[in-house]
Amino acid sequence: MTGMHGNPAFTRRRVLVGGAATVAVLSVGGFATGGRPPKPLPEPPAPAAPTTHRHSLTAAERPVHLLGPDRPASPLWTYGDAPLTAIRARRGDVLEARLENRLAEHTSVHWHGIRLPNAMDGVPYMTQPPVLPGEAFDYRFTLPDTGTFFFHPHCNTVEQVGRGLAGVLVVDGDAPQPYAADLLCLLKDWRLDQATGRFLDFQTDAGAAKAGTFGTLRSTNFAAAPVVRVPAGRDVRVRVLNLDVTRISQVGVMDAEAAVIAIDGNAVSPFPLVAWRMGPAMRLDLVVRAPAPGASARVVDYFAKEPVTLMTLVGDGAAPGTATDFDPAPLFAPALPEPDLRNAETLPFVFSSTAVDQTIETPAGGTIDLGRSLCLNTATYWAINRQTWPERGHEFPPPPLAELKLGRSYVFELANVSPHMHPIHLHGHSFKVLDSNKVERPVHWADTVLLTPKERARIAFVADNPGRWMFHCHIIEHQDTGMMGYVTVA
Ligand code: C2O
Ligand code: CU
């Protein structure tokens, strides 16, 4: 442990983070301000003249030695020769990305968390035609927000993302001053047969109907928990992304002071990190005070019997001459439209297991069997407002869960009536997480909120982006077995 000097708001956490047992008694949000008033976020500067970034994403199978250099390679699906594709740009820049499909099935790219035009949202049939094998699709849009984002396919997602098809998108311009280092910490599990390196079934009935089917091998940045050298005693930024399809991690930092500075890419007034639960798709930006020369600190997952090391930071070089208190400056405020809560319309959404008829009537008078879906699934276990995502739902979508009026403010009351956790994601908008009956969290902007069992949480946003926007659980087996729908904004 580092010394006990420093800002009282941040040192109080030192006592709490003694071990997993201590953390377990804290609220699951792991939110504690240390009794200090939140620091106001500075207004962001106007974006500089935009640059256009061109990238090619070639979805193809490529062998990667995930099990170790002497073990058989695994047939990953990736966007490039390096398994981890990372795109970097600045707020206001234009991203042009050409997807080429060299897989044997159709795919697309969804830019998770980016407030872009509906036609660029990458949902096959809903927002664009599926990109068939051998075909290409050109994405082009402006990046309106800074932060840590990612992208992934949106059909047969449990297999496509399960095989590695995903990338990171970092939009710079949120930091008033640079950090001593800026690290990615991308969490993802793999379901691999140890002997052959081949993939195991991506979905199981037992998993899909409960907490999901877990991988057999954990990884950070597509490798075993890496050891990273960082400038000793200085403040480094660590961007944690949960890109697994199933696992919920409870992220903390051991043996160093750490603060949360952004959630899902959106700045928050910095607060000490105790342990933050991250479902699939969720991101957390941290500032960590790097350890003394030669000493180490660990980013860990507390959601296990013993904390699991995700990444080790080792102090490198000479520490700064004078030690300063750990007191990270806030990032620039998110440039998001503030919902008008007094005039907002409130809509309830209930997340449950399936307890509905297995067929629904189509507007044309036919019936749709709910037991199958286009994306290769044969089972339906989950529902939103008692509605599931039907067979061939992308081609013949069910009615929307809600029809929102362009420019209006909405409060969504989310109720999880199941005994499982669900990270709930809305496309095309960032929402404000207002409150919850169970979890203490700061009011913050997000694109995904983790509903714990029996939790009711309220989110609010301005429906300012026209189109059909998917609204679903990001535990992919839940999404693919019914816990998906969409809202329209017009
Ligand atoms: Cu990251 Cu509809 O998903
Ligand atoms: Cu779920």
Coordinates of C-alpha atoms and ligand atoms in Angstrom, one line a residue:
M1 CA 0.0 0.0 0.0
T2 CA 1.1 3.5 -0.6
G3 CA 1.4 6.1 2.2
M4 CA -1.7 7.5 4.0
H5 CA -0.9 11.1 3.2
G6 CA -2.9 13.0 0.7
N7 CA -6.4 14.4 0.1
P8 CA -8.8 13.1 2.7
A9 CA -11.5 12.3 0.1
F10 CA -9.1 9.9 -1.6
T11 CA -7.3 8.5 1.4
R12 CA -10.5 7.4 3.1
R13 CA -10.8 4.8 0.3
R14 CA -7.5 3.3 1.3
V15 CA -9.2 1.9 4.4
L16 CA -12.1 0.5 2.5
V17 CA -10.0 -1.3 -0.1
G18 CA -8.3 -3.6 2.3
G19 CA -9.6 -6.7 0.5
A20 CA -12.4 -8.3 -1.4
A21 CA -14.4 -9.0 1.8
T22 CA -14.4 -5.3 2.7
V23 CA -15.5 -4.3 -0.8
A24 CA -18.3 -6.8 -0.8
V25 CA -20.1 -5.0 2.0
L26 CA -20.1 -1.8 0.0
S27 CA -22.9 -0.8 -2.3
V28 CA -22.6 -2.5 -5.6
G29 CA -22.0 0.7 -7.4
G30 CA -18.9 1.2 -5.2
F31 CA -19.6 4.8 -5.0
A32 CA -18.3 6.9 -2.1
T33 CA -17.5 10.5 -2.4
G34 CA -15.5 10.7 0.9
G35 CA -17.9 13.5 1.9
R36 CA -16.4 16.0 -0.5
P37 CA -18.5 18.2 -2.7
P38 CA -18.2 17.2 -6.4
K39 CA -15.9 19.4 -8.5
P40 CA -17.5 21.2 -11.3
L41 CA -16.5 20.1 -14.8
P42 CA -14.9 22.8 -16.9
E43 CA -16.7 23.7 -20.2
P44 CA -15.0 22.0 -23.2
P45 CA -13.3 24.2 -25.8
A46 CA -14.8 24.4 -29.3
P47 CA -13.5 21.5 -31.4
A48 CA -10.6 22.4 -33.7
A49 CA -10.9 22.2 -37.5
P50 CA -12.0 18.6 -38.2
T51 CA -9.7 16.0 -39.6
T52 CA -11.0 13.0 -41.6
H53 CA -9.7 9.6 -40.4
R54 CA -9.8 6.8 -42.9
H55 CA -9.7 3.2 -41.7
S56 CA -10.3 -0.1 -43.3
L57 CA -11.9 -2.9 -41.2
T58 CA -11.5 -6.3 -42.9
A59 CA -13.6 -8.8 -41.0
A60 CA -11.8 -12.1 -41.5
E61 CA -10.7 -15.2 -39.6
R62 CA -7.1 -15.0 -38.4
P63 CA -5.3 -17.4 -36.1
V64 CA -4.1 -16.0 -32.8
H65 CA -2.2 -17.8 -30.0
L66 CA -4.4 -17.0 -27.1
L67 CA -3.6 -20.1 -25.1
G68 CA 0.2 -19.3 -25.2
P69 CA 3.0 -19.4 -27.8
D70 CA 3.5 -23.2 -27.6
R71 CA -0.2 -24.0 -27.7
P72 CA -2.5 -24.3 -30.8
A73 CA -3.7 -21.0 -32.3
S74 CA -7.4 -20.1 -32.1
P75 CA -9.5 -19.1 -35.1
L76 CA -10.3 -15.5 -34.1
W77 CA -12.4 -13.2 -36.2
T78 CA -10.8 -9.7 -36.2
Y79 CA -10.9 -6.5 -38.2
G80 CA -7.1 -6.4 -38.9
D81 CA -3.9 -8.3 -38.6
A82 CA -3.4 -7.1 -35.1
P83 CA -6.2 -8.7 -33.0
L84 CA -6.9 -5.4 -31.2
T85 CA -8.1 -2.7 -33.6
A86 CA -7.9 0.7 -32.0
I87 CA -9.0 3.9 -33.7
R88 CA -8.2 7.3 -32.3
A89 CA -9.6 10.7 -33.3
R90 CA -10.6 14.0 -31.8
R91 CA -14.0 15.4 -31.0
G92 CA -15.5 16.9 -34.2
D93 CA -13.4 14.8 -36.5
V94 CA -14.9 12.7 -39.3
L95 CA -14.5 8.9 -39.3
E96 CA -14.6 7.1 -42.6
A97 CA -14.4 3.3 -42.1
R98 CA -14.8 0.8 -44.9
L99 CA -16.0 -2.6 -43.6
E100 CA -15.0 -5.5 -45.9
N101 CA -16.6 -8.8 -45.1
R102 CA -14.4 -11.8 -45.6
L103 CA -16.4 -14.0 -43.3
A104 CA -18.8 -16.7 -44.5
E105 CA -21.8 -14.9 -42.9
H106 CA -23.2 -11.4 -43.0
T107 CA -22.0 -8.7 -40.6
S108 CA -22.1 -4.9 -39.9
V109 CA -20.4 -2.5 -37.5
H110 CA -22.3 -0.8 -34.7
W111 CA -20.5 2.1 -33.2
H112 CA -21.5 1.7 -29.5
G113 CA -22.2 4.9 -27.7
I114 CA -21.7 7.2 -30.6
R115 CA -24.5 9.7 -31.3
L116 CA -24.5 9.3 -35.1
P117 CA -27.1 9.4 -37.8
N118 CA -29.3 6.3 -37.8
A119 CA -28.1 5.1 -41.2
M120 CA -24.6 4.7 -39.7
D121 CA -25.7 2.7 -36.7
G122 CA -24.9 -0.7 -38.1
V123 CA -27.9 -2.8 -37.3
P124 CA -28.6 -5.1 -40.2
Y125 CA -32.1 -4.7 -41.7
M126 CA -33.0 -2.0 -39.2
T127 CA -30.6 0.7 -40.3
Q128 CA -28.7 -0.8 -43.3
P129 CA -28.7 -3.9 -45.4
P130 CA -26.6 -6.7 -44.0
V131 CA -23.1 -6.7 -45.4
L132 CA -22.9 -10.0 -47.2
P133 CA -19.8 -12.2 -47.6
G134 CA -17.5 -10.5 -50.1
E135 CA -19.3 -7.2 -49.8
A136 CA -18.2 -3.9 -48.3
F137 CA -19.9 -1.0 -46.6
D138 CA -18.7 2.6 -46.0
Y139 CA -19.4 4.2 -42.7
R140 CA -18.9 8.0 -42.5
F141 CA -19.9 10.2 -39.6
T142 CA -18.8 13.0 -37.3
L143 CA -17.7 12.2 -33.8
P144 CA -19.8 14.5 -31.6
D145 CA -18.4 13.4 -28.2
T146 CA -15.1 12.7 -26.5
G147 CA -14.5 9.5 -24.6
T148 CA -13.8 5.8 -24.6
F149 CA -16.0 3.9 -27.1
F150 CA -16.0 0.6 -29.0
F151 CA -17.6 -1.0 -32.0
H152 CA -18.9 -4.5 -32.8
P153 CA -21.2 -6.4 -35.1
H154 CA -24.9 -6.5 -34.4
C155 CA -26.1 -9.9 -35.6
N156 CA -25.0 -13.4 -34.5
T157 CA -23.2 -11.2 -32.0
V158 CA -22.6 -13.9 -29.5
E159 CA -20.4 -15.7 -31.9
Q160 CA -19.0 -12.7 -33.8
V161 CA -17.9 -10.9 -30.7
G162 CA -17.2 -14.2 -29.0
R163 CA -14.6 -14.8 -31.7
G164 CA -13.0 -11.4 -31.1
L165 CA -14.8 -9.1 -33.7
A166 CA -14.7 -5.7 -31.9
G167 CA -12.5 -2.7 -31.7
V168 CA -11.8 0.4 -29.6
L169 CA -12.6 4.0 -30.5
V170 CA -11.0 6.7 -28.4
V171 CA -12.1 10.2 -29.1
D172 CA -9.6 12.7 -27.6
G173 CA -10.1 16.2 -26.4
D174 CA -11.5 15.8 -23.0
A175 CA -8.4 16.3 -20.9
P176 CA -7.4 19.8 -19.8
Q177 CA -3.9 18.5 -19.3
P178 CA -2.1 15.4 -20.6
Y179 CA -1.6 12.3 -18.4
A180 CA 1.8 10.7 -17.9
A181 CA 0.4 7.6 -19.8
D182 CA -2.9 6.6 -21.4
L183 CA -3.6 2.9 -21.3
L184 CA -6.2 0.6 -22.6
C185 CA -7.5 -2.2 -20.4
L186 CA -9.8 -4.2 -22.6
L187 CA -11.4 -7.1 -20.8
K188 CA -12.6 -10.1 -22.7
D189 CA -13.1 -13.8 -22.1
W190 CA -12.8 -16.7 -24.6
R191 CA -14.5 -20.0 -24.7
L192 CA -11.7 -22.2 -25.9
D193 CA -11.0 -25.9 -25.8
Q194 CA -7.6 -26.2 -24.0
A195 CA -6.3 -29.0 -26.2
T196 CA -7.2 -27.8 -29.7
G197 CA -7.5 -24.1 -29.2
R198 CA -10.9 -24.2 -31.0
F199 CA -14.0 -22.4 -29.8
L200 CA -16.5 -24.1 -27.6
D201 CA -20.3 -23.4 -28.2
F202 CA -20.8 -19.7 -27.8
Q203 CA -24.3 -20.1 -26.4
T204 CA -25.8 -22.7 -24.1
D205 CA -29.5 -23.0 -23.1
A206 CA -28.5 -23.1 -19.4
G207 CA -26.4 -20.0 -19.8
A208 CA -28.7 -18.0 -22.0
A209 CA -31.6 -18.6 -19.6
K210 CA -29.5 -17.4 -16.6
A211 CA -26.4 -15.3 -16.2
G212 CA -25.0 -16.2 -19.6
T213 CA -22.3 -18.7 -20.8
F214 CA -18.9 -17.8 -19.4
G215 CA -15.6 -18.0 -21.2
T216 CA -12.9 -20.4 -20.1
L217 CA -10.0 -18.0 -20.4
R218 CA -9.8 -14.4 -19.4
S219 CA -7.7 -11.8 -21.2
T220 CA -6.7 -8.1 -21.1
N221 CA -5.9 -6.5 -24.4
F222 CA -6.1 -9.9 -26.1
A223 CA -3.3 -11.4 -23.8
A224 CA -2.8 -12.8 -20.4
A225 CA -3.0 -10.0 -17.7
P226 CA -0.2 -7.7 -19.0
V227 CA 2.5 -6.0 -16.9
V228 CA 2.8 -2.4 -18.0
R229 CA 5.6 0.0 -17.0
V230 CA 4.3 3.5 -16.2
P231 CA 6.2 6.7 -15.1
A232 CA 6.7 6.2 -11.3
G233 CA 4.6 8.4 -9.0
R234 CA 2.7 10.2 -11.8
D235 CA -0.9 10.1 -12.8
V236 CA -1.8 7.8 -15.6
R237 CA -5.1 7.3 -17.3
V238 CA -6.5 3.8 -17.6
R239 CA -9.4 3.2 -19.9
V240 CA -11.2 0.0 -18.8
L241 CA -13.6 -1.5 -21.3
N242 CA -15.7 -4.6 -20.6
L243 CA -16.0 -6.2 -24.1
D244 CA -17.0 -9.6 -22.9
V245 CA -20.3 -10.9 -24.1
T246 CA -21.2 -12.3 -20.6
R247 CA -19.0 -11.5 -17.6
I248 CA -19.7 -8.7 -15.2
S249 CA -16.6 -7.5 -13.5
Q250 CA -16.2 -5.5 -10.3
V251 CA -13.2 -3.3 -11.1
G252 CA -10.9 -1.9 -8.5
V253 CA -7.3 -0.9 -8.1
M254 CA -5.1 -2.4 -5.4
D255 CA -2.0 -0.7 -4.0
A256 CA -2.5 2.6 -5.6
E257 CA -4.9 5.6 -5.4
A258 CA -7.4 5.6 -8.2
A259 CA -10.3 7.9 -9.2
V260 CA -13.1 7.5 -11.7
I261 CA -13.1 10.4 -14.2
A262 CA -15.5 9.1 -16.8
I263 CA -18.3 6.5 -17.3
D264 CA -19.1 5.2 -20.7
G265 CA -16.8 7.9 -22.0
N266 CA -18.7 10.8 -20.3
A267 CA -16.8 12.9 -17.7
V268 CA -17.9 12.7 -14.1
S269 CA -16.7 14.8 -11.2
P270 CA -13.8 12.6 -10.1
F271 CA -14.6 10.3 -7.2
P272 CA -12.4 7.7 -5.5
L273 CA -12.7 4.2 -7.0
V274 CA -13.7 1.6 -4.5
A275 CA -15.1 -1.1 -6.9
W276 CA -17.3 -0.4 -9.9
R277 CA -19.5 -3.1 -11.4
M278 CA -19.1 -3.2 -15.2
G279 CA -21.4 -5.3 -17.3
P280 CA -20.7 -6.1 -20.9
A281 CA -20.3 -2.9 -23.0
M282 CA -19.6 -0.6 -20.0
R283 CA -16.5 1.6 -19.9
L284 CA -14.7 3.3 -17.0
D285 CA -11.9 5.8 -17.3
L286 CA -9.6 5.9 -14.3
V287 CA -6.7 8.1 -13.1
V288 CA -4.3 6.0 -11.1
R289 CA -1.3 7.4 -9.2
A290 CA 1.5 5.2 -10.6
P291 CA 3.5 3.3 -7.9
A292 CA 7.0 4.2 -6.7
P293 CA 10.0 3.0 -8.9
G294 CA 10.0 -0.8 -9.0
A295 CA 6.7 -1.1 -7.0
S296 CA 3.5 -2.4 -8.5
A297 CA -0.2 -1.8 -8.4
R298 CA -3.0 -3.9 -9.9
V299 CA -6.2 -3.4 -11.7
V300 CA -8.4 -6.2 -10.4
D301 CA -11.8 -7.8 -10.6
Y302 CA -13.2 -8.2 -7.1
F303 CA -16.2 -10.2 -8.3
A304 CA -14.5 -13.5 -7.4
K305 CA -13.4 -15.4 -4.4
E306 CA -9.9 -13.8 -4.6
P307 CA -9.3 -10.6 -6.6
V308 CA -8.4 -11.5 -10.2
T309 CA -5.5 -9.4 -11.6
L310 CA -6.4 -7.8 -14.9
M311 CA -3.4 -5.6 -15.4
T312 CA -0.3 -4.8 -13.3
L313 CA 1.3 -1.3 -13.4
V314 CA 5.0 -1.1 -12.4
G315 CA 6.6 2.2 -11.5
D316 CA 9.3 3.1 -14.0
G317 CA 12.0 5.8 -13.8
A318 CA 12.5 8.4 -11.0
A319 CA 9.5 9.6 -9.1
P320 CA 8.7 13.3 -9.2
G321 CA 10.9 15.3 -6.7
T322 CA 8.0 16.6 -4.7
A323 CA 5.1 14.3 -4.0
T324 CA 1.7 16.0 -4.5
D325 CA -1.6 15.0 -3.2
F326 CA -3.6 12.7 -5.4
D327 CA -6.4 15.0 -6.6
P328 CA -7.2 14.4 -10.3
A329 CA -8.6 17.3 -12.2
P330 CA -12.0 16.8 -13.8
L331 CA -12.3 16.2 -17.6
F332 CA -14.2 18.7 -19.7
A333 CA -18.0 18.5 -19.3
P334 CA -19.9 16.3 -21.8
A335 CA -21.5 18.3 -24.5
L336 CA -24.9 16.6 -24.2
P337 CA -28.5 18.1 -24.3
E338 CA -29.9 18.4 -20.8
P339 CA -33.3 16.6 -20.4
D340 CA -36.1 18.9 -19.2
L341 CA -37.2 16.7 -16.2
R342 CA -40.2 18.9 -15.3
N343 CA -41.8 18.4 -18.7
A344 CA -40.5 15.0 -19.5
E345 CA -42.8 12.1 -20.3
T346 CA -42.2 9.0 -18.2
L347 CA -42.3 5.6 -19.8
P348 CA -42.0 2.3 -17.9
F349 CA -39.8 -0.6 -19.2
V350 CA -40.0 -4.0 -17.5
F351 CA -37.1 -6.5 -18.0
S352 CA -38.2 -10.0 -17.4
S353 CA -37.9 -13.6 -18.4
T354 CA -40.3 -14.7 -21.1
A355 CA -43.8 -15.4 -19.9
V356 CA -45.7 -14.6 -23.1
D357 CA -47.2 -16.5 -25.9
Q358 CA -44.7 -17.9 -28.3
T359 CA -46.5 -16.3 -31.3
I360 CA -47.5 -12.7 -32.1
E361 CA -49.6 -11.3 -34.8
T362 CA -48.1 -9.3 -37.6
P363 CA -49.8 -6.2 -39.0
A364 CA -50.5 -8.2 -42.2
G365 CA -52.6 -10.7 -40.2
G366 CA -50.1 -13.5 -40.1
T367 CA -48.3 -14.8 -37.0
I368 CA -44.6 -14.8 -36.1
D369 CA -43.1 -17.6 -34.0
L370 CA -41.2 -16.1 -31.1
G371 CA -39.3 -19.3 -30.6
R372 CA -36.6 -18.4 -33.2
S373 CA -34.8 -15.3 -34.3
L374 CA -32.9 -14.4 -37.4
C375 CA -29.6 -14.4 -35.7
L376 CA -29.4 -18.1 -35.5
N377 CA -31.1 -18.5 -32.2
T378 CA -33.6 -21.2 -31.4
A379 CA -34.7 -20.1 -27.9
T380 CA -36.5 -17.2 -26.3
Y381 CA -35.9 -16.6 -22.6
W382 CA -36.2 -12.8 -22.1
A383 CA -38.6 -9.9 -22.7
I384 CA -38.9 -6.2 -22.5
N385 CA -42.4 -5.1 -21.5
R386 CA -43.5 -8.7 -22.2
Q387 CA -42.4 -8.3 -25.8
T388 CA -39.6 -10.4 -27.2
W389 CA -37.5 -10.0 -30.3
P390 CA -39.2 -12.3 -32.8
E391 CA -38.0 -14.7 -35.5
R392 CA -36.6 -12.7 -38.5
G393 CA -37.2 -9.7 -36.3
H394 CA -34.5 -7.7 -38.1
E395 CA -36.2 -8.2 -41.4
F396 CA -39.7 -7.9 -40.1
P397 CA -39.3 -5.9 -36.9
P398 CA -42.0 -6.1 -34.2
P399 CA -43.7 -2.9 -33.2
P400 CA -41.5 -0.4 -31.4
L401 CA -41.4 -0.5 -27.6
A402 CA -42.1 3.3 -27.7
E403 CA -42.6 6.1 -30.2
L404 CA -40.7 9.1 -29.1
K405 CA -41.2 12.7 -30.3
L406 CA -38.2 14.4 -31.7
G407 CA -36.8 17.0 -29.3
R408 CA -38.8 15.8 -26.3
S409 CA -37.4 14.8 -23.0
Y410 CA -38.1 11.4 -21.6
V411 CA -37.6 9.5 -18.4
F412 CA -37.4 5.8 -18.8
E413 CA -38.3 3.9 -15.6
L414 CA -36.3 0.6 -15.9
A415 CA -37.5 -2.3 -13.7
N416 CA -35.6 -5.5 -13.6
V417 CA -38.0 -8.1 -12.3
S418 CA -35.7 -11.0 -12.9
P419 CA -33.1 -12.5 -10.5
H420 CA -30.2 -11.8 -13.0
M421 CA -28.3 -8.6 -13.8
H422 CA -28.9 -6.9 -17.1
P423 CA -26.7 -4.1 -18.6
I424 CA -29.3 -2.1 -20.6
H425 CA -28.1 -0.1 -23.6
L426 CA -29.8 2.5 -25.8
H427 CA -28.5 3.3 -29.3
G428 CA -28.0 6.8 -30.7
H429 CA -28.4 8.8 -27.4
S430 CA -26.5 9.2 -24.1
F431 CA -28.8 9.2 -21.1
K432 CA -28.5 10.6 -17.6
V433 CA -28.7 7.9 -14.9
L434 CA -30.8 9.7 -12.3
D435 CA -31.5 7.3 -9.4
S436 CA -32.1 3.8 -8.3
N437 CA -34.0 2.0 -5.5
K438 CA -31.0 -0.2 -4.8
V439 CA -27.6 1.1 -6.0
E440 CA -25.8 4.3 -5.0
R441 CA -24.3 5.9 -8.0
P442 CA -23.4 9.5 -8.8
V443 CA -25.8 11.0 -11.3
H444 CA -23.9 10.4 -14.5
W445 CA -24.2 10.2 -18.3
A446 CA -24.0 6.8 -19.8
D447 CA -25.1 4.6 -22.8
T448 CA -25.5 1.4 -20.7
V449 CA -26.8 1.0 -17.2
L450 CA -26.4 -2.2 -15.2
L451 CA -29.6 -3.2 -13.6
T452 CA -29.0 -5.5 -10.6
P453 CA -31.7 -8.1 -9.6
K454 CA -35.0 -6.4 -8.6
E455 CA -33.5 -2.9 -9.3
R456 CA -35.6 0.0 -10.5
A457 CA -33.6 2.8 -12.1
R458 CA -34.5 6.0 -13.8
I459 CA -32.7 7.4 -16.9
A460 CA -33.5 10.6 -18.7
F461 CA -32.5 12.0 -22.1
V462 CA -33.6 14.3 -24.9
A463 CA -34.8 12.3 -27.9
D464 CA -32.9 14.4 -30.4
N465 CA -31.7 11.9 -32.9
P466 CA -34.3 10.7 -35.4
G467 CA -34.5 7.0 -36.4
R468 CA -35.1 3.5 -35.1
W469 CA -32.8 2.9 -32.1
M470 CA -32.2 -0.5 -30.6
F471 CA -32.7 -0.8 -26.8
H472 CA -31.5 -4.1 -25.3
C473 CA -29.5 -6.0 -22.8
H474 CA -25.8 -6.3 -23.6
I475 CA -25.4 -9.7 -22.1
I476 CA -25.4 -11.0 -25.7
E477 CA -27.2 -14.2 -25.0
H478 CA -30.0 -12.3 -23.3
Q479 CA -30.1 -9.9 -26.3
D480 CA -30.2 -12.8 -28.8
T481 CA -32.9 -14.7 -26.8
G482 CA -35.4 -11.9 -26.6
M483 CA -34.3 -9.0 -24.4
M484 CA -34.1 -6.6 -27.3
G485 CA -36.4 -4.1 -28.8
Y486 CA -36.3 -0.6 -30.3
V487 CA -37.7 2.9 -29.9
T488 CA -38.5 5.3 -32.8
V489 CA -37.7 9.0 -32.7
A490 CA -39.6 11.1 -35.2
Ligands
C2O1 CU1 -23.1 -2.4 -28.1 CU2 -26.8 -2.8 -29.6 O1 -25.0 -2.6 -28.9
CU2 CU -29.6 -9.4 -19.6

